[in-house]
Amino acid sequence: MRRDDRAPKPDAPVYESAERLQKVLAAAGVGSRRACEDLIFRRRVTVNGRVAQLGDKADPTRDVIVVDGERLQADVRLVYVAMNKPRGVVTTMADEKGRTELADFIGARLEQRVYHVGRLDADSEGLLLLTNDGTLAHKLMHPSYEVLKTYLAEVAGPIPRNLGKRLTAGIELEDGPVKVHGFRVVDTLGKTAQVELTLHEGRKHIVRRLMAEAGHPVSRLIRTSIGPIKLGDLRTGRLRRLTNAEVAALFKAVGD
């Protein structure tokens, strides 16, 4: 006998801080309350794995809310920001040596205190993620989740045809082997070349050490993506908040 998936399910726990689900969705930027009510009515929203119904409540700080198959971060206290870190800026909020730091760019732009997800050395530039979501930040940085990062590097040329094969096969460094998931030559500029590398490694100076060992030291390094998040046309030194879709994509990248 086929189970009727419309049959009543055990009631989900309702916390004291819970609010009407459509209000929670609207506050998270999903749409107007009326539009959110329509999403609930059309069975496109689940709370903790249970198909939501009109009249349901949810706690955005505790419940897992999914809209159209994508997890929604409904806790408005959590922020997710992309930054285009300039060259010469150290990846810290308080530098003992008085060098230009992230706090110099964030200033009063964010009310919440945020932390950087991973690092970029002072001489490198490009995409940096900032958040106060410690759980997601940990997963994005942990090697077991293998979140891919893409870099554009200016290196010494010329580039031999077999370099891509060498890098994807793996090169031995002093702290262990490393290999890339993708490699391509973007452009050649006389005695230098621009190459794109994709890898999930997070070891210190890993791209610079890898390319130096391969015989093509890096003179400029730009990170262009972290998982599904792209640097795009974000100007140097600028910040932007991630969209709901981008945050959902980050959760998906770490299996949440």
XYZ file of N, CA and C in Angstrom, residues 3 11 18 38-39 52 54 63 85 89 121 134-135 157 162 171 202 211 239:
57
model
N 2.131 4.806 0.796
C 1.903 5.745 1.877
C 1.456 7.086 1.317
N 3.991 16.676 14.999
C 4.267 18.102 15.077
C 5.731 18.347 15.380
N 9.948 31.311 18.302
C 9.465 31.065 16.946
C 8.476 32.136 16.502
N 2.358 32.061 -0.318
C 2.102 31.272 -1.524
C 3.103 30.135 -1.645
N 4.386 30.397 -1.300
C 5.407 29.353 -1.338
C 5.055 28.226 -0.362
N 6.188 22.357 5.244
C 5.520 23.381 6.047
C 4.082 23.599 5.585
N 0.613 26.465 6.074
C 0.221 27.805 6.508
C -0.148 27.765 7.980
N 15.999 26.425 13.532
C 15.399 25.525 12.556
C 16.118 25.571 11.209
N 40.178 41.782 -1.631
C 41.314 42.243 -0.828
C 42.410 42.810 -1.715
N 47.586 44.293 1.844
C 46.745 44.267 3.043
C 46.911 42.918 3.741
N 47.832 35.859 1.663
C 49.011 36.553 2.157
C 49.000 37.997 1.679
N 30.415 30.869 12.451
C 31.594 30.064 12.729
C 31.516 28.645 12.205
N 30.329 28.057 12.244
C 30.170 26.673 11.793
C 30.439 26.549 10.295
N 57.447 32.632 -17.607
C 57.248 31.743 -18.754
C 58.564 31.394 -19.392
N 53.470 20.287 -21.008
C 53.165 19.236 -20.034
C 52.991 19.759 -18.616
N 52.790 17.381 -7.281
C 54.183 17.766 -7.092
C 54.496 17.694 -5.608
N 44.627 24.389 1.383
C 44.625 25.641 2.116
C 45.920 25.897 2.854
N 54.021 26.579 -7.616
C 54.520 27.074 -8.900
C 56.035 27.294 -8.883
N 33.418 45.757 -0.581
C 32.716 44.639 0.019
C 31.303 44.570 -0.536
